[in-house]
Structure formats: structure tokens, C-alpha cells
Amino acid sequence: MLFEIYDYINYLFKSLWFYIKMNGWYLMFLSIVLFYVYVKYLKTMIMEYYERKEYEKRKKFDASVEEKYSKNIEEARRRAQERYNMNKHKYREEEEKKKKEELEKKIHNLDDKITKMRKMEGFKGVGHKVF
């Protein structure tokens, strides 16, 4: 039994080797043509197929993740919006406070100038005119 299998394998190998010896150049040119066709056309189609499959897997995964974490994402967005609104409100208050302080400072400076001018009204020196 073992010798029969060995003889059969030996026969297949010898017949295959005989076929390769007789048609070697044809097989080589055929393999070159097949390789060219594979590289030029089939490889791109196969790559596109696998990319499409990968995209579908990602899309399904993204849908499941979105389902799973949509509440958490919405909550995080809401908290971020609240922080933004609070910071915006604080910034506006600080800006208004700065503007009020600047206006008060300007008013104080104007009051000082007015009081100085009133004091100078009584002074009637030579060559001094108060407008």
C-alpha cells in the first residue's frame, strides 16, 4: 500500500516534470502574461473589494459605537457648551467692569481738570488767558 502511494506520487512528479520540460517556454510566457494581468487589473479590483469590506465593517462598528455612546457624547457636548456660556458671560462682565472703571477714571480726570480751571479763573495774571 505504501509503495503504491509512493509509486503514484513518483509517476505524478515525473509526468509533471515531463510536461514542464516540453512546454517550459510556453508556461513561462503564460505566467508572465498572467502576472501582468494580475498586477494591472485584478490587484486593484481585489484591493477595492477588501477596502469596501473594511469600510462596511467600520461603518457597522461606528453605528454600534454611536448607539452605545451617543448619550455620553451628548452630555459632554452639553457640559462643554455650558462652560463656554459661563466663560463668555464672565468675560463680558469683566469687559463691562473694565469699561466702567475706564469711564470713571476719565470722569475723575475731567473733574480734576474742571476744578483746576475754576481755580485759575480767579487768577488774572499778565499774559495768561483761560479758555
PDB file of C-alpha atoms in Angstrom:
ATOM      1  CA  MET A   1       0.000   0.000   0.000  1.00  0.00           C
ATOM      2  CA  LEU A   2       2.743   2.452   0.954  1.00  0.00           C
ATOM      3  CA  PHE A   3       4.729   1.547  -2.133  1.00  0.00           C
ATOM      4  CA  GLU A   4       1.670   2.078  -4.320  1.00  0.00           C
ATOM      5  CA  ILE A   5       1.233   5.620  -2.971  1.00  0.00           C
ATOM      6  CA  TYR A   6       4.952   6.255  -3.420  1.00  0.00           C
ATOM      7  CA  ASP A   7       4.806   4.947  -6.989  1.00  0.00           C
ATOM      8  CA  TYR A   8       1.745   7.090  -7.747  1.00  0.00           C
ATOM      9  CA  ILE A   9       3.433  10.256  -6.375  1.00  0.00           C
ATOM     10  CA  ASN A  10       6.593   9.403  -8.311  1.00  0.00           C
ATOM     11  CA  TYR A  11       4.543   8.911 -11.501  1.00  0.00           C
ATOM     12  CA  LEU A  12       2.783  12.284 -10.999  1.00  0.00           C
ATOM     13  CA  PHE A  13       6.077  14.051 -10.391  1.00  0.00           C
ATOM     14  CA  LYS A  14       7.706  12.506 -13.478  1.00  0.00           C
ATOM     15  CA  SER A  15       4.740  13.292 -15.727  1.00  0.00           C
ATOM     16  CA  LEU A  16       4.573  16.854 -14.403  1.00  0.00           C
ATOM     17  CA  TRP A  17       8.307  17.271 -14.925  1.00  0.00           C
ATOM     18  CA  PHE A  18       7.995  15.904 -18.462  1.00  0.00           C
ATOM     19  CA  TYR A  19       5.194  18.393 -19.198  1.00  0.00           C
ATOM     20  CA  ILE A  20       7.311  21.270 -17.828  1.00  0.00           C
ATOM     21  CA  LYS A  21      10.319  20.176 -19.934  1.00  0.00           C
ATOM     22  CA  MET A  22       8.241  20.003 -23.098  1.00  0.00           C
ATOM     23  CA  ASN A  23       6.278  23.251 -22.594  1.00  0.00           C
ATOM     24  CA  GLY A  24       8.577  25.307 -20.337  1.00  0.00           C
ATOM     25  CA  TRP A  25       8.807  28.399 -22.506  1.00  0.00           C
ATOM     26  CA  TYR A  26       5.050  28.491 -23.029  1.00  0.00           C
ATOM     27  CA  LEU A  27       4.484  28.180 -19.302  1.00  0.00           C
ATOM     28  CA  MET A  28       6.970  30.964 -18.620  1.00  0.00           C
ATOM     29  CA  PHE A  29       5.314  33.353 -21.102  1.00  0.00           C
ATOM     30  CA  LEU A  30       1.881  32.382 -19.806  1.00  0.00           C
ATOM     31  CA  SER A  31       2.970  33.083 -16.230  1.00  0.00           C
ATOM     32  CA  ILE A  32       4.378  36.489 -17.274  1.00  0.00           C
ATOM     33  CA  VAL A  33       1.112  37.388 -19.018  1.00  0.00           C
ATOM     34  CA  LEU A  34      -0.929  36.224 -16.043  1.00  0.00           C
ATOM     35  CA  PHE A  35       1.270  38.210 -13.681  1.00  0.00           C
ATOM     36  CA  TYR A  36       0.845  41.339 -15.833  1.00  0.00           C
ATOM     37  CA  VAL A  37      -2.938  40.892 -15.918  1.00  0.00           C
ATOM     38  CA  TYR A  38      -2.980  40.365 -12.166  1.00  0.00           C
ATOM     39  CA  VAL A  39      -0.913  43.471 -11.437  1.00  0.00           C
ATOM     40  CA  LYS A  40      -2.717  45.659 -13.966  1.00  0.00           C
ATOM     41  CA  TYR A  41      -6.352  44.670 -13.371  1.00  0.00           C
ATOM     42  CA  LEU A  42      -7.035  42.054 -10.757  1.00  0.00           C
ATOM     43  CA  LYS A  43      -4.947  43.513  -7.957  1.00  0.00           C
ATOM     44  CA  THR A  44      -6.836  46.825  -7.996  1.00  0.00           C
ATOM     45  CA  MET A  45     -10.186  45.037  -8.072  1.00  0.00           C
ATOM     46  CA  ILE A  46      -9.195  42.804  -5.174  1.00  0.00           C
ATOM     47  CA  MET A  47      -7.874  45.753  -3.155  1.00  0.00           C
ATOM     48  CA  GLU A  48     -11.065  47.728  -3.789  1.00  0.00           C
ATOM     49  CA  TYR A  49     -13.120  44.747  -2.691  1.00  0.00           C
ATOM     50  CA  TYR A  50     -11.212  44.429   0.590  1.00  0.00           C
ATOM     51  CA  GLU A  51     -11.345  48.187   1.168  1.00  0.00           C
ATOM     52  CA  ARG A  52     -15.104  48.120   0.628  1.00  0.00           C
ATOM     53  CA  LYS A  53     -15.445  45.263   3.125  1.00  0.00           C
ATOM     54  CA  GLU A  54     -13.287  47.137   5.629  1.00  0.00           C
ATOM     55  CA  TYR A  55     -15.378  50.288   5.139  1.00  0.00           C
ATOM     56  CA  GLU A  56     -18.579  48.322   5.758  1.00  0.00           C
ATOM     57  CA  LYS A  57     -17.118  46.849   8.948  1.00  0.00           C
ATOM     58  CA  ARG A  58     -16.093  50.297  10.149  1.00  0.00           C
ATOM     59  CA  LYS A  59     -19.490  51.705   9.302  1.00  0.00           C
ATOM     60  CA  LYS A  60     -21.223  48.969  11.283  1.00  0.00           C
ATOM     61  CA  PHE A  61     -18.804  49.476  14.149  1.00  0.00           C
ATOM     62  CA  ASP A  62     -19.331  53.234  14.069  1.00  0.00           C
ATOM     63  CA  ALA A  63     -23.094  52.753  14.168  1.00  0.00           C
ATOM     64  CA  SER A  64     -22.834  50.479  17.186  1.00  0.00           C
ATOM     65  CA  VAL A  65     -20.430  52.857  18.914  1.00  0.00           C
ATOM     66  CA  GLU A  66     -22.703  55.786  18.171  1.00  0.00           C
ATOM     67  CA  GLU A  67     -25.637  53.905  19.632  1.00  0.00           C
ATOM     68  CA  LYS A  68     -23.649  52.926  22.667  1.00  0.00           C
ATOM     69  CA  TYR A  69     -22.038  56.267  23.428  1.00  0.00           C
ATOM     70  CA  SER A  70     -24.453  58.809  21.959  1.00  0.00           C
ATOM     71  CA  LYS A  71     -25.809  59.770  25.384  1.00  0.00           C
ATOM     72  CA  ASN A  72     -22.315  60.241  26.792  1.00  0.00           C
ATOM     73  CA  ILE A  73     -21.271  62.288  23.794  1.00  0.00           C
ATOM     74  CA  GLU A  74     -24.386  64.457  24.027  1.00  0.00           C
ATOM     75  CA  GLU A  75     -23.796  65.023  27.744  1.00  0.00           C
ATOM     76  CA  ALA A  76     -20.169  66.002  27.137  1.00  0.00           C
ATOM     77  CA  ARG A  77     -21.227  68.427  24.406  1.00  0.00           C
ATOM     78  CA  ARG A  78     -23.847  69.972  26.684  1.00  0.00           C
ATOM     79  CA  ARG A  79     -21.313  70.432  29.503  1.00  0.00           C
ATOM     80  CA  ALA A  80     -18.805  71.985  27.108  1.00  0.00           C
ATOM     81  CA  GLN A  81     -21.482  74.393  25.851  1.00  0.00           C
ATOM     82  CA  GLU A  82     -22.386  75.345  29.431  1.00  0.00           C
ATOM     83  CA  ARG A  83     -18.732  76.009  30.270  1.00  0.00           C
ATOM     84  CA  TYR A  84     -18.414  78.105  27.139  1.00  0.00           C
ATOM     85  CA  ASN A  85     -21.517  80.125  28.013  1.00  0.00           C
ATOM     86  CA  MET A  86     -20.293  80.681  31.585  1.00  0.00           C
ATOM     87  CA  ASN A  87     -16.869  81.792  30.396  1.00  0.00           C
ATOM     88  CA  LYS A  88     -18.469  84.065  27.813  1.00  0.00           C
ATOM     89  CA  HIS A  89     -20.703  85.614  30.493  1.00  0.00           C
ATOM     90  CA  LYS A  90     -17.741  86.129  32.854  1.00  0.00           C
ATOM     91  CA  TYR A  91     -15.686  87.651  30.065  1.00  0.00           C
ATOM     92  CA  ARG A  92     -18.491  90.074  29.200  1.00  0.00           C
ATOM     93  CA  GLU A  93     -18.867  91.073  32.853  1.00  0.00           C
ATOM     94  CA  GLU A  94     -15.121  91.674  33.137  1.00  0.00           C
ATOM     95  CA  GLU A  95     -15.142  93.748  29.949  1.00  0.00           C
ATOM     96  CA  GLU A  96     -18.077  95.829  31.215  1.00  0.00           C
ATOM     97  CA  LYS A  97     -16.329  96.300  34.553  1.00  0.00           C
ATOM     98  CA  LYS A  98     -13.144  97.462  32.793  1.00  0.00           C
ATOM     99  CA  LYS A  99     -15.140  99.888  30.648  1.00  0.00           C
ATOM    100  CA  LYS A 100     -16.888 101.297  33.737  1.00  0.00           C
ATOM    101  CA  GLU A 101     -13.565 101.726  35.525  1.00  0.00           C
ATOM    102  CA  GLU A 102     -12.086 103.483  32.494  1.00  0.00           C
ATOM    103  CA  LEU A 103     -15.107 105.779  32.241  1.00  0.00           C
ATOM    104  CA  GLU A 104     -14.951 106.557  35.969  1.00  0.00           C
ATOM    105  CA  LYS A 105     -11.243 107.300  35.640  1.00  0.00           C
ATOM    106  CA  LYS A 106     -11.889 109.612  32.686  1.00  0.00           C
ATOM    107  CA  ILE A 107     -14.715 111.335  34.585  1.00  0.00           C
ATOM    108  CA  HIS A 108     -12.462 111.765  37.615  1.00  0.00           C
ATOM    109  CA  ASN A 109      -9.709 113.230  35.419  1.00  0.00           C
ATOM    110  CA  LEU A 110     -12.210 115.616  33.817  1.00  0.00           C
ATOM    111  CA  ASP A 111     -13.485 116.666  37.257  1.00  0.00           C
ATOM    112  CA  ASP A 112      -9.906 117.372  38.356  1.00  0.00           C
ATOM    113  CA  LYS A 113      -9.300 119.453  35.220  1.00  0.00           C
ATOM    114  CA  ILE A 114     -12.540 121.377  35.741  1.00  0.00           C
ATOM    115  CA  THR A 115     -11.671 122.162  39.360  1.00  0.00           C
ATOM    116  CA  LYS A 116      -8.192 123.329  38.318  1.00  0.00           C
ATOM    117  CA  MET A 117      -9.694 125.548  35.637  1.00  0.00           C
ATOM    118  CA  ARG A 118     -12.140 127.065  38.141  1.00  0.00           C
ATOM    119  CA  LYS A 119      -9.295 127.808  40.488  1.00  0.00           C
ATOM    120  CA  MET A 120      -7.428 129.511  37.651  1.00  0.00           C
ATOM    121  CA  GLU A 121     -10.445 131.695  36.742  1.00  0.00           C
ATOM    122  CA  GLY A 122      -9.834 133.886  39.699  1.00  0.00           C
ATOM    123  CA  PHE A 123      -6.177 134.376  38.739  1.00  0.00           C
ATOM    124  CA  LYS A 124      -5.770 137.295  36.400  1.00  0.00           C
ATOM    125  CA  GLY A 125      -2.114 137.315  35.682  1.00  0.00           C
ATOM    126  CA  VAL A 126      -0.367 139.127  32.908  1.00  0.00           C
ATOM    127  CA  GLY A 127      -0.269 137.143  29.669  1.00  0.00           C
ATOM    128  CA  HIS A 128      -2.452 134.326  30.915  1.00  0.00           C
ATOM    129  CA  LYS A 129      -5.725 133.635  29.228  1.00  0.00           C
ATOM    130  CA  VAL A 130      -8.064 130.880  30.237  1.00  0.00           C
ATOM    131  CA  PHE A 131     -10.309 129.480  27.580  1.00  0.00           C
TER     132      PHE A 131
END
